[in-house]
Coordinates of N, CA and C in Angstrom, one line a residue:
M1 N -11.3 -92.3 -26.4 CA -10.8 -93.4 -25.5 C -9.4 -93.0 -25.0
L2 N -9.2 -93.3 -23.7 CA -7.9 -93.0 -23.1 C -6.8 -94.0 -23.6
A3 N -5.6 -93.5 -23.7 CA -4.5 -94.4 -24.1 C -4.3 -95.5 -23.1
S4 N -4.0 -96.7 -23.6 CA -3.7 -97.8 -22.7 C -2.3 -97.6 -22.0
A5 N -2.2 -98.1 -20.8 CA -0.9 -98.0 -20.1 C 0.2 -98.7 -20.8
N6 N -0.1 -99.6 -21.7 CA 0.9 -100.4 -22.5 C 1.3 -99.6 -23.8
E7 N 0.6 -98.6 -24.1 CA 0.9 -97.9 -25.4 C 2.1 -97.0 -25.1
P8 N 3.0 -96.9 -26.1 CA 4.2 -96.0 -25.9 C 3.7 -94.5 -25.9
T9 N 4.4 -93.8 -25.0 CA 4.1 -92.3 -24.9 C 4.9 -91.6 -26.0
L10 N 4.4 -90.4 -26.4 CA 5.1 -89.6 -27.3 C 6.4 -89.1 -26.7
Q11 N 7.4 -89.1 -27.5 CA 8.7 -88.5 -27.1 C 8.5 -86.9 -27.1
P12 N 9.2 -86.3 -26.2 CA 9.0 -84.8 -26.1 C 9.2 -84.1 -27.4
W13 N 10.1 -84.6 -28.3 CA 10.4 -84.0 -29.5 C 9.5 -84.3 -30.7
T14 N 8.5 -85.2 -30.5 CA 7.7 -85.6 -31.6 C 6.8 -84.5 -32.1
L15 N 6.1 -83.8 -31.3 CA 5.3 -82.7 -31.7 C 6.0 -81.6 -32.3
P16 N 7.2 -81.1 -31.8 CA 8.0 -80.1 -32.5 C 8.4 -80.6 -33.9
L17 N 8.7 -81.9 -34.0 CA 9.1 -82.3 -35.4 C 8.0 -82.3 -36.3
L18 N 6.8 -82.7 -35.8 CA 5.6 -82.6 -36.7 C 5.3 -81.2 -37.1
R19 N 5.5 -80.3 -36.2 CA 5.3 -78.9 -36.4 C 6.3 -78.4 -37.5
L20 N 7.5 -78.8 -37.4 CA 8.6 -78.4 -38.3 C 8.3 -78.9 -39.8
V21 N 7.8 -80.1 -39.9 CA 7.6 -80.7 -41.3 C 6.2 -80.4 -41.8
S22 N 5.3 -79.8 -41.0 CA 4.0 -79.5 -41.5 C 4.0 -78.6 -42.7
P23 N 3.2 -78.9 -43.7 CA 3.0 -78.0 -44.9 C 2.4 -76.7 -44.5
G24 N 1.8 -76.6 -43.3 CA 1.2 -75.4 -42.8 C 2.1 -74.5 -42.1
L25 N 3.4 -74.9 -42.0 CA 4.4 -74.1 -41.4 C 4.6 -72.8 -42.2
P26 N 4.4 -71.6 -41.6 CA 4.3 -70.4 -42.5 C 5.7 -69.9 -42.9
I27 N 6.3 -70.6 -43.8 CA 7.6 -70.1 -44.4 C 7.5 -70.0 -45.9
G28 N 6.3 -70.4 -46.5 CA 6.1 -70.2 -47.9 C 6.6 -71.3 -48.8
G29 N 6.8 -72.5 -48.3 CA 7.4 -73.6 -49.1 C 6.4 -74.0 -50.2
F30 N 5.1 -73.7 -50.0 CA 4.2 -74.1 -51.1 C 4.4 -73.4 -52.4
A31 N 5.1 -72.3 -52.4 CA 5.3 -71.4 -53.5 C 6.5 -71.9 -54.4
Y32 N 7.1 -73.0 -54.1 CA 8.3 -73.4 -54.8 C 8.1 -74.9 -55.4
S33 N 8.6 -75.1 -56.6 CA 8.5 -76.5 -57.1 C 9.8 -77.1 -57.4
K34 N 10.9 -76.4 -57.2 CA 12.3 -76.9 -57.4 C 12.5 -77.4 -58.8
G35 N 12.0 -76.7 -59.8 CA 12.2 -77.0 -61.2 C 11.1 -78.0 -61.8
L36 N 10.2 -78.5 -60.9 CA 9.2 -79.4 -61.4 C 8.2 -78.7 -62.3
E37 N 8.0 -77.5 -62.1 CA 7.0 -76.8 -62.9 C 7.5 -76.8 -64.4
Y38 N 8.7 -76.5 -64.6 CA 9.2 -76.5 -66.0 C 9.2 -77.9 -66.5
A39 N 9.6 -78.9 -65.7 CA 9.6 -80.3 -66.2 C 8.2 -80.7 -66.7
A40 N 7.1 -80.2 -65.9 CA 5.8 -80.5 -66.4 C 5.4 -79.7 -67.6
H41 N 5.8 -78.5 -67.7 CA 5.6 -77.6 -68.9 C 6.2 -78.2 -70.1
A42 N 7.4 -78.8 -70.0 CA 8.1 -79.3 -71.1 C 7.7 -80.7 -71.5
G43 N 6.8 -81.4 -70.6 CA 6.4 -82.7 -70.9 C 7.3 -83.8 -70.4
W44 N 8.4 -83.4 -69.7 CA 9.3 -84.4 -69.1 C 8.5 -85.2 -68.0
V45 N 7.7 -84.5 -67.2 CA 6.9 -85.1 -66.2 C 5.4 -84.8 -66.6
R46 N 4.7 -85.9 -66.9 CA 3.4 -85.7 -67.5 C 2.3 -86.7 -67.0
D47 N 2.7 -87.6 -66.1 CA 1.7 -88.5 -65.5 C 2.3 -89.1 -64.2
E48 N 1.5 -90.0 -63.6 CA 1.9 -90.5 -62.3 C 3.3 -91.2 -62.4
A49 N 3.5 -92.0 -63.4 CA 4.7 -92.8 -63.5 C 6.0 -91.8 -63.6
S50 N 5.9 -90.8 -64.5 CA 7.0 -89.9 -64.7 C 7.2 -89.0 -63.5
A51 N 6.1 -88.6 -62.8 CA 6.2 -87.8 -61.6 C 6.9 -88.6 -60.5
R52 N 6.5 -89.9 -60.4 CA 7.2 -90.8 -59.4 C 8.7 -90.9 -59.7
E53 N 9.0 -91.1 -60.9 CA 10.4 -91.3 -61.3 C 11.2 -90.0 -61.0
W54 N 10.6 -88.9 -61.3 CA 11.3 -87.6 -61.1 C 11.5 -87.3 -59.6
I55 N 10.4 -87.5 -58.8 CA 10.5 -87.1 -57.4 C 11.3 -88.1 -56.6
V56 N 11.1 -89.4 -56.8 CA 12.0 -90.3 -56.1 C 13.4 -90.3 -56.6
G57 N 13.6 -90.0 -57.9 CA 14.9 -89.9 -58.4 C 15.7 -88.7 -57.8
I58 N 15.0 -87.6 -57.7 CA 15.6 -86.4 -57.1 C 16.0 -86.7 -55.6
L59 N 15.1 -87.4 -54.9 CA 15.3 -87.7 -53.5 C 16.5 -88.6 -53.3
T60 N 16.6 -89.6 -54.1 CA 17.7 -90.6 -53.9 C 19.0 -90.3 -54.6
H61 N 19.0 -89.6 -55.7 CA 20.2 -89.3 -56.4 C 20.7 -87.9 -56.2
T62 N 19.9 -87.0 -55.7 CA 20.4 -85.6 -55.4 C 20.3 -85.3 -53.9
V63 N 19.1 -85.3 -53.3 CA 19.0 -84.9 -51.9 C 19.8 -85.9 -51.0
A64 N 19.8 -87.2 -51.3 CA 20.5 -88.1 -50.4 C 22.0 -88.0 -50.6
Q65 N 22.5 -87.4 -51.7 CA 23.9 -87.3 -52.0 C 24.4 -86.0 -51.6
L66 N 23.6 -85.0 -51.4 CA 24.1 -83.6 -51.1 C 23.4 -83.0 -49.9
D67 N 22.1 -82.7 -50.0 CA 21.4 -82.0 -48.9 C 21.4 -82.8 -47.6
A68 N 21.0 -84.0 -47.7 CA 20.9 -84.8 -46.5 C 22.2 -85.0 -45.8
P69 N 23.3 -85.4 -46.5 CA 24.6 -85.5 -45.7 C 25.1 -84.1 -45.2
L70 N 24.7 -83.0 -45.9 CA 25.1 -81.7 -45.4 C 24.2 -81.4 -44.2
F71 N 23.0 -81.8 -44.2 CA 22.1 -81.7 -43.0 C 22.8 -82.4 -41.8
V72 N 23.3 -83.6 -42.0 CA 23.9 -84.3 -40.9 C 25.1 -83.5 -40.3
R73 N 25.9 -83.0 -41.2 CA 27.1 -82.2 -40.8 C 26.7 -80.9 -40.1
L74 N 25.7 -80.3 -40.6 CA 25.2 -79.0 -40.0 C 24.6 -79.3 -38.6
Y75 N 23.8 -80.4 -38.5 CA 23.3 -80.7 -37.2 C 24.4 -81.0 -36.2
D76 N 25.3 -81.8 -36.5 CA 26.4 -82.2 -35.6 C 27.2 -80.9 -35.2
A77 N 27.5 -80.0 -36.2 CA 28.3 -78.8 -35.8 C 27.5 -77.9 -34.9
L78 N 26.2 -77.7 -35.2 CA 25.4 -76.9 -34.3 C 25.1 -77.5 -33.0
A79 N 25.0 -78.8 -32.9 CA 24.8 -79.4 -31.6 C 26.0 -79.3 -30.7
A80 N 27.2 -79.2 -31.4 CA 28.5 -79.1 -30.7 C 28.8 -77.6 -30.4
G81 N 28.0 -76.7 -30.9 CA 28.3 -75.3 -30.8 C 29.5 -74.8 -31.6
D82 N 29.8 -75.6 -32.7 CA 30.9 -75.2 -33.6 C 30.4 -74.4 -34.7
L83 N 30.2 -73.1 -34.5 CA 29.6 -72.2 -35.5 C 30.5 -72.0 -36.7
E84 N 31.8 -72.1 -36.5 CA 32.7 -72.0 -37.7 C 32.5 -73.2 -38.6
R85 N 32.4 -74.3 -38.1 CA 32.1 -75.5 -38.9 C 30.8 -75.5 -39.5
A86 N 29.8 -75.0 -38.8 CA 28.4 -74.9 -39.3 C 28.4 -73.9 -40.5
A87 N 29.1 -72.8 -40.3 CA 29.2 -71.8 -41.4 C 29.8 -72.4 -42.7
H88 N 30.9 -73.2 -42.5 CA 31.5 -73.9 -43.6 C 30.6 -74.7 -44.4
W89 N 29.8 -75.6 -43.7 CA 28.9 -76.4 -44.4 C 27.7 -75.7 -45.0
N90 N 27.3 -74.6 -44.3 CA 26.2 -73.8 -44.9 C 26.7 -73.2 -46.2
A91 N 27.9 -72.7 -46.2 CA 28.5 -72.1 -47.5 C 28.5 -73.2 -48.6
I92 N 28.8 -74.4 -48.3 CA 28.8 -75.5 -49.3 C 27.4 -75.7 -49.8
V93 N 26.4 -75.6 -48.9 CA 25.0 -75.8 -49.4 C 24.7 -74.6 -50.3
R94 N 25.0 -73.4 -50.0 CA 24.6 -72.2 -50.8 C 25.3 -72.3 -52.2
A95 N 26.6 -72.8 -52.2 CA 27.3 -72.9 -53.4 C 26.9 -74.0 -54.3
S96 N 26.1 -74.9 -53.8 CA 25.7 -76.1 -54.6 C 24.5 -75.9 -55.5
R97 N 23.8 -74.8 -55.3 CA 22.6 -74.6 -56.1 C 22.9 -74.3 -57.5
E98 N 22.2 -75.0 -58.4 CA 22.6 -74.9 -59.9 C 22.0 -73.7 -60.6
S99 N 21.0 -73.0 -60.0 CA 20.4 -71.9 -60.7 C 20.1 -70.8 -59.8
Q100 N 19.8 -69.6 -60.3 CA 19.5 -68.5 -59.5 C 18.2 -68.7 -58.7
E101 N 17.2 -69.3 -59.3 CA 16.0 -69.6 -58.6 C 16.2 -70.6 -57.4
L102 N 17.0 -71.6 -57.6 CA 17.2 -72.6 -56.5 C 18.0 -71.9 -55.4
A103 N 18.9 -71.1 -55.7 CA 19.7 -70.3 -54.7 C 18.8 -69.4 -53.9
L104 N 17.9 -68.7 -54.6 CA 17.0 -67.8 -53.9 C 16.0 -68.5 -53.1
E105 N 15.5 -69.7 -53.6 CA 14.6 -70.5 -52.8 C 15.2 -70.9 -51.5
D106 N 16.4 -71.4 -51.5 CA 17.1 -71.8 -50.3 C 17.3 -70.7 -49.4
A107 N 17.7 -69.5 -49.9 CA 17.9 -68.4 -49.0 C 16.6 -67.9 -48.4
Q108 N 15.6 -67.8 -49.2 CA 14.3 -67.2 -48.7 C 13.6 -68.2 -47.7
L109 N 13.7 -69.5 -48.0 CA 13.1 -70.4 -47.0 C 13.9 -70.4 -45.7
G110 N 15.3 -70.3 -45.8 CA 16.1 -70.3 -44.6 C 15.8 -69.1 -43.8
A111 N 15.7 -67.9 -44.5 CA 15.4 -66.7 -43.7 C 14.0 -66.7 -43.1
A112 N 13.1 -67.3 -43.8 CA 11.7 -67.3 -43.3 C 11.6 -68.2 -42.0
L113 N 12.3 -69.4 -42.1 CA 12.3 -70.3 -41.0 C 13.1 -69.6 -39.8
G114 N 14.2 -68.9 -40.1 CA 14.9 -68.2 -39.0 C 14.0 -67.2 -38.3
R115 N 13.3 -66.4 -39.1 CA 12.4 -65.4 -38.5 C 11.3 -66.1 -37.6
L116 N 10.9 -67.2 -38.1 CA 9.9 -68.0 -37.3 C 10.5 -68.5 -36.0
L117 N 11.7 -69.0 -36.0 CA 12.4 -69.5 -34.8 C 12.6 -68.4 -33.8
V118 N 12.9 -67.2 -34.3 CA 13.1 -66.0 -33.4 C 11.8 -65.6 -32.8
S119 N 10.7 -65.6 -33.6 CA 9.4 -65.2 -33.1 C 8.9 -66.2 -32.1
L120 N 9.3 -67.5 -32.2 CA 8.9 -68.5 -31.2 C 9.8 -68.6 -30.0
D121 N 10.9 -67.7 -30.0 CA 11.9 -67.8 -28.9 C 12.7 -69.1 -28.9
A122 N 12.7 -69.8 -30.1 CA 13.5 -71.0 -30.1 C 15.0 -70.6 -30.2
V123 N 15.3 -69.4 -30.8 CA 16.6 -68.9 -30.8 C 16.5 -67.4 -30.6
T124 N 17.5 -66.8 -30.1 CA 17.5 -65.3 -30.0 C 18.0 -64.7 -31.3
R125 N 17.8 -63.4 -31.4 CA 18.2 -62.7 -32.6 C 19.7 -62.8 -32.8
E126 N 20.4 -62.8 -31.6 CA 21.9 -62.9 -31.6 C 22.3 -64.3 -32.1
Q127 N 21.6 -65.3 -31.6 CA 22.0 -66.7 -32.0 C 21.7 -66.9 -33.5
W128 N 20.6 -66.3 -34.0 CA 20.4 -66.4 -35.4 C 21.4 -65.7 -36.2
A129 N 21.8 -64.5 -35.7 CA 22.9 -63.8 -36.4 C 24.2 -64.5 -36.5
D130 N 24.4 -65.5 -35.6 CA 25.6 -66.2 -35.6 C 25.7 -67.2 -36.8
L131 N 24.6 -67.3 -37.6 CA 24.6 -68.2 -38.7 C 24.1 -67.3 -39.9
P132 N 24.9 -66.4 -40.4 CA 24.5 -65.5 -41.5 C 24.3 -66.2 -42.8
D133 N 23.3 -65.7 -43.5 CA 22.9 -66.3 -44.8 C 22.6 -67.8 -44.7
A134 N 21.9 -68.1 -43.7 CA 21.6 -69.5 -43.5 C 20.7 -70.1 -44.6
S135 N 21.0 -71.2 -45.1 CA 20.2 -72.0 -46.1 C 19.1 -72.6 -45.3
Y136 N 18.1 -73.1 -46.1 CA 17.0 -73.8 -45.5 C 17.5 -75.1 -44.7
V137 N 18.5 -75.8 -45.3 CA 19.0 -76.9 -44.6 C 19.6 -76.5 -43.3
A138 N 20.3 -75.5 -43.2 CA 20.9 -75.0 -42.0 C 19.9 -74.6 -41.0
A139 N 18.9 -73.8 -41.4 CA 17.8 -73.4 -40.5 C 17.0 -74.6 -40.0
F140 N 16.8 -75.6 -40.8 CA 16.1 -76.8 -40.3 C 16.9 -77.5 -39.3
A141 N 18.2 -77.6 -39.5 CA 19.1 -78.3 -38.6 C 19.1 -77.5 -37.3
L142 N 19.2 -76.2 -37.4 CA 19.2 -75.4 -36.1 C 17.9 -75.6 -35.3
A143 N 16.8 -75.6 -36.0 CA 15.5 -75.8 -35.3 C 15.5 -77.1 -34.7
A144 N 16.0 -78.2 -35.3 CA 16.0 -79.5 -34.7 C 16.9 -79.6 -33.5
V145 N 18.0 -78.9 -33.5 CA 18.9 -78.9 -32.4 C 18.3 -78.1 -31.2
R146 N 17.7 -77.0 -31.5 CA 17.0 -76.2 -30.4 C 15.9 -76.8 -29.8
W147 N 15.1 -77.7 -30.6 CA 14.0 -78.4 -30.1 C 14.3 -79.8 -29.6
D148 N 15.6 -80.1 -29.5 CA 16.1 -81.4 -29.0 C 15.5 -82.6 -29.8
I149 N 15.4 -82.4 -31.1 CA 15.0 -83.5 -32.0 C 16.2 -84.3 -32.4
P150 N 16.2 -85.6 -32.1 CA 17.3 -86.5 -32.5 C 17.7 -86.3 -34.0
R151 N 18.9 -86.4 -34.3 CA 19.4 -86.2 -35.6 C 18.7 -87.0 -36.7
N152 N 18.6 -88.3 -36.5 CA 18.1 -89.2 -37.5 C 16.6 -88.9 -37.7
A153 N 15.9 -88.6 -36.6 CA 14.5 -88.3 -36.7 C 14.3 -87.0 -37.4
A154 N 15.1 -86.0 -37.2 CA 15.1 -84.7 -37.9 C 15.4 -84.9 -39.3
L155 N 16.3 -85.8 -39.7 CA 16.7 -86.0 -41.1 C 15.5 -86.7 -41.8
Q156 N 14.9 -87.6 -41.1 CA 13.7 -88.2 -41.7 C 12.6 -87.2 -42.0
G157 N 12.4 -86.3 -41.1 CA 11.5 -85.2 -41.2 C 11.8 -84.3 -42.4
Y158 N 13.1 -84.0 -42.5 CA 13.6 -83.1 -43.6 C 13.3 -83.7 -44.9
L159 N 13.6 -85.0 -45.1 CA 13.4 -85.7 -46.3 C 11.9 -85.8 -46.6
W160 N 11.1 -86.1 -45.6 CA 9.7 -86.2 -45.8 C 9.1 -84.9 -46.2
A161 N 9.5 -83.7 -45.7 CA 9.0 -82.4 -46.1 C 9.3 -82.2 -47.6
I162 N 10.5 -82.6 -48.1 CA 10.8 -82.4 -49.5 C 9.9 -83.3 -50.3
L163 N 9.7 -84.5 -49.9 CA 8.9 -85.5 -50.6 C 7.5 -85.0 -50.7
E164 N 6.9 -84.6 -49.6 CA 5.5 -84.2 -49.6 C 5.3 -82.9 -50.4
S165 N 6.3 -82.0 -50.3 CA 6.2 -80.7 -51.1 C 6.2 -81.0 -52.6
Q166 N 7.1 -81.8 -53.0 CA 7.2 -82.1 -54.4 C 6.0 -82.9 -55.0
T167 N 5.5 -83.8 -54.1 CA 4.3 -84.5 -54.5 C 3.1 -83.6 -54.6
S168 N 3.0 -82.7 -53.7 CA 1.9 -81.7 -53.7 C 2.0 -80.9 -55.0
A169 N 3.2 -80.5 -55.4 CA 3.3 -79.7 -56.6 C 2.9 -80.5 -57.8
A170 N 3.3 -81.7 -57.8 CA 3.0 -82.6 -59.0 C 1.5 -82.8 -59.1
V171 N 0.8 -83.0 -58.0 CA -0.7 -83.1 -58.0 C -1.3 -81.9 -58.6
R172 N -0.8 -80.7 -58.3 CA -1.4 -79.5 -58.9 C -1.0 -79.2 -60.3
L173 N 0.2 -79.6 -60.7 CA 0.8 -79.2 -62.0 C 0.3 -80.1 -63.1
I174 N 0.3 -81.4 -62.9 CA 0.1 -82.3 -64.0 C -1.3 -82.3 -64.7
P175 N -2.4 -82.3 -64.0 CA -2.6 -82.6 -62.5 C -2.8 -84.1 -62.3
L176 N -2.7 -84.4 -61.0 CA -2.9 -85.8 -60.6 C -4.0 -85.9 -59.6
G177 N -4.6 -87.0 -59.4 CA -5.6 -87.2 -58.4 C -4.9 -87.5 -57.0
Q178 N -5.7 -87.4 -56.0 CA -5.1 -87.5 -54.6 C -4.6 -89.0 -54.4
S179 N -5.2 -90.0 -55.0 CA -4.7 -91.3 -54.9 C -3.4 -91.5 -55.6
A180 N -3.2 -90.9 -56.7 CA -1.9 -91.0 -57.4 C -0.9 -90.3 -56.5
G181 N -1.2 -89.2 -55.9 CA -0.3 -88.5 -55.0 C 0.1 -89.4 -53.9
Q182 N -0.8 -90.1 -53.3 CA -0.5 -91.1 -52.2 C 0.4 -92.2 -52.7
R183 N 0.2 -92.7 -53.9 CA 1.1 -93.7 -54.4 C 2.5 -93.2 -54.6
I184 N 2.6 -92.0 -55.0 CA 4.0 -91.4 -55.2 C 4.6 -91.3 -53.8
L185 N 3.9 -90.8 -52.8 CA 4.4 -90.7 -51.4 C 4.8 -92.1 -50.9
E186 N 4.0 -93.1 -51.2 CA 4.4 -94.5 -50.8 C 5.7 -94.9 -51.4
A187 N 5.9 -94.6 -52.7 CA 7.2 -94.9 -53.3 C 8.3 -94.2 -52.7
G188 N 8.1 -92.9 -52.3 CA 9.1 -92.1 -51.7 C 9.5 -92.7 -50.3
L189 N 8.4 -93.1 -49.6 CA 8.6 -93.6 -48.2 C 9.5 -94.9 -48.3
T190 N 9.2 -95.7 -49.3 CA 10.0 -96.9 -49.5 C 11.5 -96.6 -49.7
A191 N 11.7 -95.5 -50.4 CA 13.1 -95.1 -50.7 C 13.8 -94.4 -49.6
L192 N 13.1 -93.9 -48.6 CA 13.7 -93.1 -47.6 C 14.7 -93.8 -46.7
P193 N 14.5 -95.0 -46.2 CA 15.5 -95.6 -45.4 C 16.9 -95.7 -46.1
G194 N 16.9 -96.1 -47.4 CA 18.1 -96.2 -48.1 C 18.8 -94.8 -48.3
A195 N 17.9 -93.8 -48.5 CA 18.5 -92.4 -48.7 C 19.1 -92.0 -47.4
I196 N 18.5 -92.3 -46.3 CA 19.0 -91.9 -45.0 C 20.3 -92.6 -44.7
E197 N 20.4 -93.9 -45.0 CA 21.6 -94.7 -44.7 C 22.7 -94.2 -45.6
A198 N 22.4 -93.8 -46.8 CA 23.5 -93.3 -47.7 C 24.0 -91.9 -47.3
A199 N 23.0 -91.1 -46.8 CA 23.4 -89.8 -46.4 C 24.3 -89.8 -45.1
C200 N 24.0 -90.7 -44.2 CA 24.8 -90.8 -43.0 C 26.2 -91.4 -43.2
A201 N 26.3 -92.2 -44.3 CA 27.6 -92.9 -44.5 C 28.5 -92.2 -45.5
L202 N 28.0 -91.2 -46.2 CA 28.8 -90.5 -47.2 C 30.0 -89.7 -46.7
P203 N 31.2 -90.0 -47.1 CA 32.3 -89.2 -46.6 C 32.4 -87.9 -47.3
D204 N 33.2 -87.0 -46.7 CA 33.2 -85.6 -47.2 C 33.6 -85.5 -48.6
D205 N 34.6 -86.3 -49.1 CA 35.1 -86.2 -50.4 C 34.2 -86.8 -51.5
E206 N 33.0 -87.3 -51.1 CA 32.1 -87.9 -52.0 C 30.8 -87.0 -52.0
L207 N 30.8 -85.9 -51.3 CA 29.6 -85.0 -51.3 C 29.4 -84.4 -52.7
G208 N 28.2 -84.4 -53.1 CA 27.9 -83.8 -54.4 C 26.9 -84.6 -55.2
A209 N 26.2 -83.9 -56.1 CA 25.2 -84.5 -56.9 C 25.1 -83.8 -58.2
V210 N 24.7 -84.6 -59.3 CA 24.5 -84.1 -60.6 C 23.1 -84.5 -61.1
A211 N 22.3 -83.5 -61.3 CA 20.9 -83.8 -61.9 C 20.7 -82.8 -63.0
V212 N 21.1 -83.2 -64.2 CA 21.2 -82.3 -65.3 C 19.8 -81.8 -65.7
S213 N 18.8 -82.6 -65.7 CA 17.4 -82.2 -66.1 C 16.9 -81.2 -65.0
L214 N 17.2 -81.4 -63.8 CA 16.8 -80.5 -62.7 C 17.5 -79.1 -62.9
A215 N 18.7 -79.1 -63.2 CA 19.5 -77.9 -63.4 C 19.0 -77.1 -64.6
I216 N 18.8 -77.8 -65.7 CA 18.3 -77.2 -66.9 C 16.9 -76.7 -66.7
G217 N 16.0 -77.5 -66.2 CA 14.6 -77.1 -65.9 C 14.5 -75.9 -65.0
S218 N 15.3 -75.9 -64.0 CA 15.2 -74.8 -63.1 C 15.7 -73.5 -63.7
A219 N 16.8 -73.6 -64.5 CA 17.3 -72.4 -65.2 C 16.3 -71.9 -66.2
L220 N 15.6 -72.8 -67.0 CA 14.6 -72.4 -68.0 C 13.4 -71.8 -67.3
H221 N 13.1 -72.3 -66.1 CA 11.9 -71.8 -65.4 C 12.0 -70.3 -65.1
E222 N 13.3 -69.8 -65.0 CA 13.5 -68.4 -64.7 C 12.8 -67.5 -65.8
T223 N 12.7 -68.0 -67.0 CA 12.2 -67.2 -68.1 C 10.9 -67.8 -68.6
Q224 N 10.3 -68.7 -67.9 CA 9.0 -69.3 -68.4 C 7.9 -68.3 -68.3
Y225 N 7.1 -68.1 -69.3 CA 6.2 -67.0 -69.4 C 5.1 -67.1 -68.3
C226 N 4.4 -68.3 -68.2 CA 3.3 -68.4 -67.3 C 3.8 -69.4 -66.2
R227 N 3.7 -68.9 -64.9 CA 4.2 -69.8 -63.8 C 3.3 -69.7 -62.6
L228 N 3.1 -70.9 -61.9 CA 2.4 -70.9 -60.7 C 3.4 -70.8 -59.5
F229 N 4.6 -71.3 -59.7 CA 5.6 -71.4 -58.6 C 6.8 -70.5 -58.9
R230 N 7.5 -70.2 -57.8 CA 8.6 -69.3 -57.9 C 9.9 -70.0 -58.3
S231 N 9.9 -71.3 -58.3 CA 11.1 -72.1 -58.8 C 10.7 -73.3 -59.5

C-alpha cells in the first residue's frame, strides 16, 4: 500500500541512523559483553530480573553519567570543526575505562567503525587521521555528524545500540527467552528519556561514573577460563 499524503515522510537522516545502530553493522560489537559474561558466570546476573537490573542500571548510572554526556560534547566539538576539543573529550573517554578489556573494546570498535566510515566515503583517510585513537563514542559521534543526524537522535541511537547489545548478550549467556529479552528492552526504553535528559544537562565537573561490580567483573573476565565474549 502506498503511503498516505498525510503520513509524515522519513527525515533524510533516519535511514543512516538505523544503519549506524543496526546489530548487523560490521564492526564486531556482537563479540563484546562489557563484563556481563563474568557477571553471569559468577551468578550476579542469573535470570530476567537480575539481567534487567544490571542492564538498566548500567545504562542509567554509568552510560548516562559518562559515555552519553561525552558523546554530546564530542558531537558538538566535531560539528563545530573543533578537533582540539574533540581530541580532549576523546582522551577522557579512553582514560575512563576501568579494565584492559574495556579499553581494548572501546579502541577496537572505534577503529572498526572508522575503517567502515572511510570505506563508505563518509570521511576521508585524512579526516579520520585527525581523530587519532578514536574511541567508539567518538567514532559514533563523527558518523552522526558526517551523516547529518541531529544530536539528540544520534544520542538516542547510541544508547539504544548499547541497550540492545547488552540484552542480546544476556539472552545468550543466562540464557533467556526472546520474550524476556523484549521485556528487558522495554524497561530500558522506559529509562532512556531520563538518561538522555541527564546526559544533556550534566556539567563538566560532574562527569564520571562508578560501577564497582562492572569494573571487578570486567577485570576478572580477563582471566576467565571459558569465554564466549571478548569483554
